[in-house]
Short mmCIF file of C-alpha atoms and ligand atoms in Angstrom, two decimals:
data_model
loop_
_atom_site.label_atom_id
_atom_site.label_comp_id
_atom_site.label_asym_id
_atom_site.label_seq_id
_atom_site.Cartn_x
_atom_site.Cartn_y
_atom_site.Cartn_z
CA MET U 93 0.04 0.01 0.06
CA THR U 94 2.34 2.86 -1.22
CA THR U 95 1.67 5.92 -2.87
CA ILE U 96 2.47 5.94 -6.66
CA ALA U 97 1.67 9.34 -7.29
CA SER U 98 0.27 12.54 -5.47
CA ARG U 99 -1.62 15.72 -6.32
CA ALA U 100 1.65 17.61 -6.33
CA THR U 101 2.52 15.49 -9.38
CA PRO U 102 2.46 18.19 -12.22
CA GLY U 103 0.04 17.40 -14.92
CA ALA U 104 -1.80 14.79 -12.68
CA ALA U 105 -5.63 14.68 -12.84
CA PRO U 106 -7.13 16.09 -9.73
CA ALA U 107 -7.41 13.60 -6.89
CA ARG U 108 -10.47 12.44 -5.06
CA VAL U 109 -9.98 11.20 -1.54
CA TRP U 110 -12.48 8.71 0.13
CA ARG U 111 -11.94 8.59 3.82
CA HIS U 112 -13.05 6.85 6.96
CA ALA U 113 -14.32 3.67 5.14
CA ARG U 114 -14.14 0.03 6.11
CA LEU U 115 -12.01 -1.40 3.40
CA ALA U 116 -12.13 -4.68 2.19
CA THR U 117 -9.24 -4.66 -0.11
CA PHE U 118 -8.68 -8.20 -1.00
CA GLN U 119 -4.94 -7.78 -1.13
CA PRO U 120 -3.09 -10.72 0.22
CA GLY U 121 -1.73 -11.34 3.54
CA THR U 122 -4.68 -10.49 5.94
CA PRO U 123 -8.19 -11.77 5.87
CA TRP U 124 -10.37 -9.53 3.62
CA GLY U 125 -7.21 -7.40 3.06
CA TRP U 126 -9.07 -5.45 5.74
CA VAL U 127 -8.45 -1.95 6.94
CA GLU U 128 -10.90 -1.02 9.63
CA ASP U 129 -10.67 2.90 9.06
CA GLY U 130 -9.30 3.36 5.65
CA ALA U 131 -8.90 5.84 3.10
CA LEU U 132 -8.54 5.71 -0.76
CA VAL U 133 -7.22 8.24 -3.13
CA THR U 134 -8.04 8.25 -6.58
CA SER U 135 -6.51 10.28 -9.67
CA ALA U 136 -8.42 9.96 -13.22
CA GLU U 137 -9.25 6.13 -13.61
CA HIS U 138 -7.02 4.68 -11.00
CA ILE U 139 -6.14 4.36 -7.28
CA THR U 140 -3.30 6.13 -6.22
CA TRP U 141 -3.11 5.49 -2.59
CA VAL U 142 -5.07 3.15 -0.17
CA GLY U 143 -4.28 2.70 3.40
CA PRO U 144 -5.14 3.25 6.93
CA ASP U 145 -6.93 6.59 7.42
CA ARG U 146 -4.32 7.90 9.96
CA ASP U 147 -1.34 7.36 7.48
CA LEU U 148 -2.96 9.48 4.70
CA PRO U 149 -0.17 11.68 3.63
CA ALA U 150 -0.92 15.40 4.40
CA ALA U 151 -0.17 16.23 0.88
CA LEU U 152 -3.18 14.38 -0.27
CA ARG U 153 -5.68 15.69 2.27
CA ALA U 154 -6.53 19.00 0.90
CA ALA U 155 -8.15 17.56 -2.21
CA ASP U 156 -11.85 17.03 -2.92
CA GLU U 157 -12.80 14.78 0.10
CA THR U 158 -15.82 12.50 1.03
CA ASP U 159 -16.17 11.27 4.51
CA LEU U 160 -17.78 7.79 4.18
CA GLN U 161 -18.41 7.69 8.00
CA GLY U 162 -17.70 3.91 8.41
CA ALA U 163 -19.33 2.49 5.41
CA LEU U 164 -17.87 -0.45 3.79
CA VAL U 165 -15.92 -0.31 0.44
CA THR U 166 -15.07 -3.25 -1.53
CA PRO U 167 -13.72 -3.59 -5.22
CA GLY U 168 -16.15 -3.19 -7.97
CA LEU U 169 -17.88 -6.49 -8.60
CA VAL U 170 -16.65 -8.62 -11.63
CA ASP U 171 -19.32 -11.00 -13.29
CA ALA U 172 -16.98 -13.30 -15.08
CA HIS U 173 -19.71 -15.43 -16.94
CA THR U 174 -22.79 -14.12 -18.57
CA HIS U 175 -24.90 -14.65 -21.70
CA LEU U 176 -26.16 -11.17 -21.58
CA VAL U 177 -27.08 -10.60 -25.22
CA TYR U 178 -30.00 -12.46 -26.50
CA GLY U 179 -33.68 -12.12 -27.50
CA GLY U 180 -36.81 -13.39 -25.83
CA ASP U 181 -37.12 -15.23 -22.81
CA ARG U 182 -37.71 -18.97 -21.66
CA ALA U 183 -40.42 -18.76 -18.84
CA GLY U 184 -42.47 -21.04 -20.62
CA GLU U 185 -39.81 -23.83 -20.65
CA PHE U 186 -39.62 -23.12 -16.90
CA GLU U 187 -43.12 -24.08 -16.54
CA GLN U 188 -42.32 -27.44 -18.62
CA ARG U 189 -39.46 -28.22 -16.25
CA LEU U 190 -41.82 -27.90 -13.40
CA GLN U 191 -44.12 -30.24 -14.84
CA GLY U 192 -41.43 -32.77 -15.11
CA ALA U 193 -39.53 -32.29 -18.47
CA THR U 194 -35.66 -32.11 -17.74
CA TYR U 195 -33.23 -29.35 -19.36
CA GLU U 196 -31.88 -31.96 -21.54
CA GLU U 197 -35.11 -33.19 -23.07
CA ILE U 198 -36.19 -29.88 -23.87
CA ALA U 199 -32.82 -29.17 -25.74
CA ARG U 200 -32.89 -32.25 -27.35
CA ALA U 201 -36.70 -31.85 -28.54
CA GLY U 202 -35.43 -28.33 -30.42
CA GLY U 203 -36.16 -26.20 -27.44
CA GLY U 204 -33.65 -24.80 -24.96
CA ILE U 205 -30.52 -22.76 -26.31
CA ARG U 206 -32.03 -23.11 -30.16
CA SER U 207 -35.45 -21.51 -29.05
CA THR U 208 -33.34 -18.43 -27.86
CA VAL U 209 -31.55 -18.63 -31.16
CA ALA U 210 -34.65 -17.91 -33.09
CA ALA U 211 -35.59 -15.19 -30.83
CA THR U 212 -32.13 -13.66 -31.01
CA ARG U 213 -32.04 -13.96 -34.94
CA ALA U 214 -35.51 -12.05 -35.06
CA ALA U 215 -34.40 -9.32 -32.72
CA SER U 216 -33.35 -5.96 -34.38
CA ASP U 217 -29.72 -4.67 -33.25
CA GLU U 218 -31.33 -2.15 -31.45
CA ALA U 219 -33.89 -4.43 -29.34
CA LEU U 220 -30.82 -6.86 -28.83
CA PHE U 221 -28.83 -3.72 -27.31
CA ALA U 222 -31.84 -2.31 -25.30
CA ALA U 223 -32.69 -5.59 -23.64
CA ALA U 224 -28.68 -6.15 -22.94
CA ALA U 225 -28.41 -2.80 -21.51
CA ARG U 226 -31.54 -3.22 -19.30
CA ARG U 227 -29.88 -6.39 -17.94
CA ALA U 228 -26.57 -4.78 -17.32
CA HIS U 229 -28.22 -1.96 -15.32
CA VAL U 230 -29.68 -4.56 -13.02
CA LEU U 231 -26.11 -6.04 -12.43
CA MET U 232 -24.46 -2.58 -12.21
CA ALA U 233 -27.13 -1.47 -9.47
CA GLU U 234 -25.31 -4.02 -7.23
CA GLY U 235 -21.89 -2.64 -7.56
CA VAL U 236 -20.79 -4.68 -10.58
CA THR U 237 -18.13 -2.71 -12.80
CA THR U 238 -17.05 -5.19 -15.17
CA ILE U 239 -19.14 -7.78 -16.97
CA GLU U 240 -18.08 -10.56 -19.48
CA ALA U 241 -20.63 -11.07 -22.22
CA LYS U 242 -20.67 -14.10 -24.55
CA SER U 243 -22.22 -14.61 -27.95
CA GLY U 244 -23.58 -18.04 -28.54
CA TYR U 245 -27.34 -17.29 -29.52
CA GLY U 246 -26.64 -16.27 -32.98
CA LEU U 247 -24.98 -19.22 -34.12
CA ALA U 248 -24.62 -17.62 -37.80
CA GLU U 249 -21.80 -15.35 -38.66
CA ASP U 250 -23.77 -12.29 -39.02
CA HIS U 251 -25.73 -12.83 -35.85
CA GLU U 252 -22.91 -13.66 -33.72
CA ALA U 253 -21.18 -10.31 -34.75
CA ARG U 254 -24.30 -8.81 -34.04
CA CYS U 255 -24.34 -9.89 -30.43
CA LEU U 256 -20.57 -9.23 -29.92
CA ALA U 257 -21.16 -5.57 -31.32
CA ALA U 258 -24.22 -5.20 -29.12
CA ALA U 259 -21.99 -6.11 -26.17
CA ARG U 260 -19.19 -3.77 -27.26
CA ARG U 261 -21.80 -0.82 -27.42
CA LEU U 262 -22.79 -1.61 -23.76
CA ALA U 263 -19.06 -0.46 -22.95
CA ARG U 264 -19.48 2.56 -25.14
CA GLU U 265 -22.66 3.83 -23.58
CA LEU U 266 -22.80 2.71 -19.98
CA PRO U 267 -20.26 3.50 -17.08
CA VAL U 268 -19.21 -0.40 -17.10
CA ALA U 269 -16.35 -2.24 -18.51
CA ILE U 270 -17.16 -5.28 -20.91
CA ARG U 271 -15.17 -8.04 -22.08
CA THR U 272 -16.59 -10.07 -24.96
CA THR U 273 -16.34 -13.85 -25.43
CA SER U 274 -17.10 -15.55 -28.68
CA LEU U 275 -19.21 -18.77 -28.11
CA ALA U 276 -20.35 -20.04 -31.23
CA ALA U 277 -19.68 -23.45 -30.19
CA HIS U 278 -22.67 -23.19 -28.10
CA ALA U 279 -25.21 -25.46 -29.82
CA LEU U 280 -26.02 -26.88 -33.29
CA PRO U 281 -28.21 -24.44 -35.26
CA PRO U 282 -30.72 -26.04 -37.23
CA GLU U 283 -29.43 -25.53 -40.50
CA TYR U 284 -26.31 -27.75 -39.56
CA ALA U 285 -28.79 -30.53 -37.97
CA GLY U 286 -26.89 -33.72 -37.91
CA ARG U 287 -23.49 -32.14 -39.27
CA PRO U 288 -21.80 -30.71 -36.19
CA ASP U 289 -18.30 -31.11 -37.72
CA ASP U 290 -19.66 -28.91 -40.71
CA TYR U 291 -20.84 -26.23 -38.42
CA ILE U 292 -17.53 -26.10 -36.37
CA ASP U 293 -15.62 -25.90 -39.70
CA ALA U 294 -17.93 -22.79 -40.56
CA ALA U 295 -17.69 -21.26 -36.98
CA LEU U 296 -13.70 -21.40 -37.20
CA THR U 297 -13.80 -19.10 -40.22
CA TRP U 298 -15.75 -16.46 -38.53
CA LEU U 299 -13.20 -15.97 -35.61
CA ALA U 300 -10.54 -14.21 -37.55
CA GLY U 301 -13.05 -11.49 -38.60
CA GLN U 302 -14.36 -11.08 -35.31
CA LYS U 303 -11.12 -10.37 -34.15
CA GLU U 304 -10.02 -8.24 -36.85
CA ARG U 305 -13.06 -6.12 -36.01
CA GLY U 306 -12.08 -6.00 -32.27
CA LEU U 307 -15.31 -8.00 -31.22
CA VAL U 308 -13.58 -10.49 -29.09
CA ASP U 309 -11.48 -10.70 -26.38
CA ALA U 310 -11.78 -14.62 -25.64
CA VAL U 311 -12.96 -17.94 -27.13
CA ASP U 312 -15.19 -20.37 -25.25
CA ALA U 313 -17.24 -23.54 -26.16
CA PHE U 314 -19.89 -25.72 -24.48
CA CYS U 315 -18.36 -29.30 -24.27
CA ASP U 316 -20.89 -31.65 -23.19
CA THR U 317 -23.42 -34.32 -24.28
CA ILE U 318 -25.87 -31.82 -25.67
CA GLY U 319 -22.91 -29.36 -26.68
CA PHE U 320 -19.88 -30.22 -28.65
CA THR U 321 -17.41 -33.29 -28.19
CA PRO U 322 -13.76 -32.82 -26.89
CA ALA U 323 -12.29 -33.29 -30.52
CA GLN U 324 -14.45 -30.35 -31.84
CA THR U 325 -13.79 -28.47 -28.77
CA GLU U 326 -9.94 -28.97 -29.60
CA ARG U 327 -10.52 -27.63 -32.97
CA VAL U 328 -12.14 -24.38 -31.75
CA PHE U 329 -9.00 -23.94 -29.04
CA THR U 330 -6.57 -24.55 -31.96
CA GLU U 331 -7.95 -21.82 -34.14
CA ALA U 332 -8.28 -19.48 -30.94
CA LYS U 333 -4.67 -20.20 -30.15
CA ARG U 334 -3.42 -19.51 -33.70
CA LEU U 335 -5.28 -16.03 -33.60
CA ASP U 336 -3.64 -15.44 -30.05
CA LEU U 337 -6.96 -15.14 -28.40
CA PRO U 338 -7.18 -16.83 -24.96
CA VAL U 339 -9.79 -19.58 -24.33
CA LYS U 340 -12.34 -20.83 -21.59
CA LEU U 341 -14.72 -23.65 -21.49
CA HIS U 342 -18.18 -24.56 -20.14
CA ALA U 343 -16.82 -27.87 -18.79
CA GLU U 344 -18.16 -30.84 -16.86
CA GLN U 345 -21.39 -29.07 -16.41
CA LEU U 346 -23.96 -32.25 -17.05
CA SER U 347 -21.35 -34.96 -17.46
CA ASP U 348 -17.71 -35.60 -17.36
CA GLN U 349 -15.95 -35.02 -20.80
CA ASP U 350 -12.47 -34.42 -19.46
CA GLY U 351 -12.85 -31.04 -20.96
CA ALA U 352 -11.08 -29.32 -18.00
CA ALA U 353 -7.96 -31.15 -18.90
CA LEU U 354 -8.28 -30.27 -22.42
CA ALA U 355 -8.76 -26.68 -21.61
CA ALA U 356 -5.89 -26.46 -19.36
CA ARG U 357 -3.54 -27.85 -22.22
CA PHE U 358 -4.39 -24.56 -23.91
CA GLY U 359 -3.72 -22.65 -20.85
CA ALA U 360 -7.31 -21.79 -20.40
CA LEU U 361 -7.97 -18.47 -18.56
CA SER U 362 -11.12 -20.58 -16.81
CA CYS U 363 -13.22 -23.47 -16.76
CA ASP U 364 -16.69 -22.75 -15.70
CA HIS U 365 -19.52 -24.72 -13.98
CA LEU U 366 -17.49 -28.01 -13.09
CA GLU U 367 -20.36 -30.15 -11.06
CA HIS U 368 -18.71 -33.28 -12.93
CA LEU U 369 -15.05 -32.23 -12.47
CA SER U 370 -12.68 -35.17 -11.85
CA PRO U 371 -9.67 -35.01 -9.66
CA ARG U 372 -7.55 -35.34 -12.89
CA GLY U 373 -9.38 -32.18 -14.16
CA ILE U 374 -8.47 -30.44 -10.83
CA ALA U 375 -4.79 -31.29 -11.03
CA ALA U 376 -4.70 -30.03 -14.76
CA MET U 377 -6.39 -26.85 -13.72
CA LYS U 378 -3.84 -26.37 -10.89
CA ALA U 379 -0.87 -26.89 -13.14
CA SER U 380 -2.01 -24.28 -15.91
CA GLY U 381 -3.41 -21.61 -13.22
CA THR U 382 -6.63 -21.88 -14.85
CA VAL U 383 -9.71 -20.30 -12.65
CA ALA U 384 -12.57 -22.57 -11.74
CA VAL U 385 -15.65 -20.40 -12.23
CA LEU U 386 -18.54 -21.87 -10.24
CA LEU U 387 -22.23 -20.77 -11.17
CA PRO U 388 -24.49 -21.38 -8.42
CA GLY U 389 -27.44 -19.85 -10.20
CA ALA U 390 -27.57 -22.51 -12.90
CA PHE U 391 -26.95 -25.38 -10.28
CA TYR U 392 -29.99 -23.87 -8.41
CA PHE U 393 -32.26 -23.30 -11.30
CA LEU U 394 -31.76 -26.69 -13.08
CA ARG U 395 -32.25 -28.37 -9.57
CA GLU U 396 -28.72 -30.09 -10.07
CA THR U 397 -27.73 -32.44 -7.27
CA LYS U 398 -24.10 -32.98 -8.11
CA LEU U 399 -22.04 -30.59 -6.52
CA PRO U 400 -18.78 -29.09 -7.83
CA PRO U 401 -16.07 -30.43 -6.27
CA VAL U 402 -15.43 -27.34 -3.89
CA ALA U 403 -13.09 -29.05 -1.16
CA ALA U 404 -10.94 -30.68 -3.67
CA LEU U 405 -10.50 -27.55 -5.35
CA ARG U 406 -9.84 -25.49 -2.39
CA GLU U 407 -7.27 -28.24 -1.35
CA ALA U 408 -5.60 -28.17 -4.67
CA GLY U 409 -5.36 -24.38 -4.32
CA VAL U 410 -7.27 -23.85 -7.59
CA PRO U 411 -8.54 -20.05 -7.50
CA MET U 412 -12.42 -20.28 -7.60
CA ALA U 413 -14.60 -17.40 -9.04
CA ILE U 414 -18.60 -17.14 -8.79
CA ALA U 415 -20.48 -15.74 -11.42
CA THR U 416 -24.14 -15.32 -12.40
CA ASP U 417 -24.15 -17.40 -15.66
CA HIS U 418 -26.98 -14.99 -16.60
CA ASN U 419 -28.93 -16.73 -19.58
CA PRO U 420 -32.58 -17.21 -20.24
CA GLY U 421 -32.19 -21.00 -20.09
CA SER U 422 -30.55 -22.15 -16.93
CA SER U 423 -29.85 -18.93 -14.93
CA PRO U 424 -32.04 -15.91 -15.26
CA ALA U 425 -30.24 -14.35 -12.47
CA LEU U 426 -29.32 -10.66 -12.51
CA SER U 427 -27.79 -10.31 -8.85
CA LEU U 428 -24.43 -11.20 -8.29
CA VAL U 429 -24.68 -10.56 -4.64
CA LEU U 430 -27.43 -13.07 -4.46
CA MET U 431 -24.59 -15.49 -6.01
CA LEU U 432 -22.50 -14.70 -2.84
CA ASN U 433 -25.18 -16.19 -0.68
CA MET U 434 -25.79 -19.16 -2.82
CA ALA U 435 -22.04 -20.03 -3.27
CA CYS U 436 -21.87 -20.11 0.57
CA THR U 437 -25.25 -21.98 1.17
CA LEU U 438 -25.20 -24.43 -1.96
CA PHE U 439 -21.42 -24.77 -2.36
CA ARG U 440 -20.25 -24.24 1.08
CA LEU U 441 -17.87 -21.62 0.43
CA THR U 442 -16.86 -19.29 3.11
CA PRO U 443 -18.16 -15.90 2.72
CA GLU U 444 -14.45 -14.47 2.02
CA GLU U 445 -14.13 -17.12 -0.70
CA ALA U 446 -17.22 -16.33 -2.37
CA TRP U 447 -15.97 -12.50 -2.25
CA ARG U 448 -12.65 -13.19 -3.65
CA GLY U 449 -14.78 -15.04 -6.19
CA VAL U 450 -16.53 -12.25 -7.35
CA THR U 451 -13.61 -9.76 -7.29
CA VAL U 452 -9.81 -10.77 -7.54
CA HIS U 453 -10.45 -14.29 -8.76
CA ALA U 454 -13.22 -13.27 -11.19
CA ALA U 455 -10.83 -10.59 -12.59
CA ARG U 456 -8.11 -13.35 -13.08
CA ALA U 457 -11.07 -15.42 -14.92
CA LEU U 458 -10.91 -12.64 -17.49
CA GLY U 459 -7.17 -12.23 -17.51
CA LEU U 460 -7.35 -8.85 -15.97
CA ALA U 461 -4.70 -8.01 -13.28
CA ASP U 462 -5.73 -4.30 -13.01
CA ARG U 463 -9.03 -4.66 -10.96
CA GLY U 464 -10.60 -6.98 -8.28
CA ARG U 465 -8.57 -5.57 -5.44
CA LEU U 466 -8.18 -2.20 -3.78
CA ALA U 467 -4.45 -1.15 -4.37
CA ALA U 468 -2.45 1.68 -5.88
CA GLY U 469 -2.28 1.46 -9.54
CA LEU U 470 -5.26 -0.70 -10.10
CA ARG U 471 -8.50 0.64 -11.63
CA ALA U 472 -10.46 2.95 -9.45
CA ASP U 473 -13.51 0.56 -9.56
CA PHE U 474 -15.29 0.39 -6.17
CA ALA U 475 -18.67 -0.06 -4.49
CA VAL U 476 -19.62 1.66 -1.31
CA TRP U 477 -22.30 -0.43 0.79
CA ASP U 478 -24.63 0.39 3.74
CA ALA U 479 -22.92 -2.35 5.50
CA SER U 480 -20.06 -2.76 7.95
CA HIS U 481 -18.67 -5.95 6.87
CA PRO U 482 -18.89 -7.89 3.45
CA ARG U 483 -19.91 -11.00 5.20
CA GLU U 484 -23.38 -9.36 5.56
CA LEU U 485 -23.79 -9.38 2.07
CA ALA U 486 -23.36 -12.98 1.71
CA TYR U 487 -25.62 -13.51 4.60
CA ARG U 488 -28.54 -11.45 3.35
CA VAL U 489 -31.12 -12.71 0.94
CA GLY U 490 -32.55 -10.24 -1.75
CA HIS U 491 -31.24 -7.27 0.10
CA ALA U 492 -28.05 -5.66 -1.45
CA PRO U 493 -27.69 -2.18 -0.01
CA CYS U 494 -25.36 -0.55 -2.54
CA ARG U 495 -24.97 3.05 -1.67
CA GLN U 496 -22.55 4.38 -4.35
CA VAL U 497 -20.29 2.96 -7.53
CA VAL U 498 -17.17 4.67 -8.62
CA PHE U 499 -16.29 3.33 -12.10
CA GLY U 500 -12.73 4.47 -13.43
CA GLY U 501 -12.64 6.95 -10.56
CA ALA U 502 -15.93 8.53 -11.52
CA PRO U 503 -19.13 8.37 -9.33
CA ARG U 504 -21.80 6.64 -11.35
CA ALA U 505 -24.95 9.28 -11.28
O1 NIG Z 399 -24.13 -21.65 -19.29
N1 NIG Z 399 -24.41 -24.56 -20.61
C1 NIG Z 399 -24.74 -23.98 -21.55
N2 NIG Z 399 -25.16 -22.55 -21.73
C2 NIG Z 399 -25.88 -21.98 -20.77
C3 NIG Z 399 -27.20 -22.39 -20.99
C4 NIG Z 399 -27.68 -21.53 -21.99
C5 NIG Z 399 -29.29 -21.74 -22.44
O2 NIG Z 399 -29.77 -22.84 -21.68
O3 NIG Z 399 -29.80 -20.94 -22.90
C6 NIG Z 399 -25.04 -22.11 -19.42
O4 NIG Z 399 -25.70 -22.65 -18.45
FE1 FE Z 400 -22.74 -20.30 -19.40
#
């Protein structure tokens, strides 16, 4: 916790000082990276100083000051896995499942992901953007400052590009950072029925253009019985690597395909879901530094019974992140704070593990080292809460008292 710039620096942007906060910095070394009476200084988009209020250098104290009077400050939350851009909803399918149909049966009968594909293709660019922006605002109201958004409901070159472009537009028009992920290998579109390898051939040709247009930050695939095989997934990853794009994987959600080990061979940023993850997969993820992104919303909504191997991941020292997996089929959740509670209640994470999972480990799952903690030099993305300790936010259900969000040093209106 050192000063890397001060107001005195010629030409520096004016500083803002936030004083008398309870800080959960998530810096290593102490539980929560806790500072009981802390201060934080920002300049332009970055944090320039953070530490105990009594140590605040006198030179910084005359700047624009806010007394937070003991309120909790955490890093801005990072939702590292969402399918935010899509048309329509699947409330009818929810009813079908309540009457006994399973997620897999609905998918095999042509519903599921493919029904959202039809609605997405039918939606205009403007409608896709407006729906995604509404969802982003709901996440943002609870302290989220970075959102990963996947394609995967277009499943044709132009529609995939439209979805990625809508995600990019969110970052231009809303005070939030967006990371885009190309997930063309999400489901087989109807025009390729029975020809999954031909579809993968086609999807591979789209990637270079997406990259060239600046539409894509990472590449994902759905490797499962109702998704794509490990061999098909490997082809997607090979093309991603050729284009120097990082990979991630929907792995071991409904069955063990040894997808995590495959992804680890490609140095994946993350493997996500992981209910059926094997010890071999855990060892491979540990060796490659891959983050385990756990998705309690999908586990809950699909009424899964097989838990991800949290104790073994913990034991192995694989970093765990928590995300909403927001999507219309398996996780219509738009509260990352609720996921904190679900991660603790359903998956038995400690509140601190769950919090690291939506901050520092979530940032790592996106390959971002400049956020997810409160430290000098990192982005000034943080949330002020009407709470005195972050464990309160993991404990409450349906109550996330976010008072203020600062994004890139600027308080959101
Ligand atoms: O992450 N697992 C695959 N994809 C989504 C579900 C998508 C859908 O049902 O529309 C998920 O859970
Ligand atoms: Fe997902």
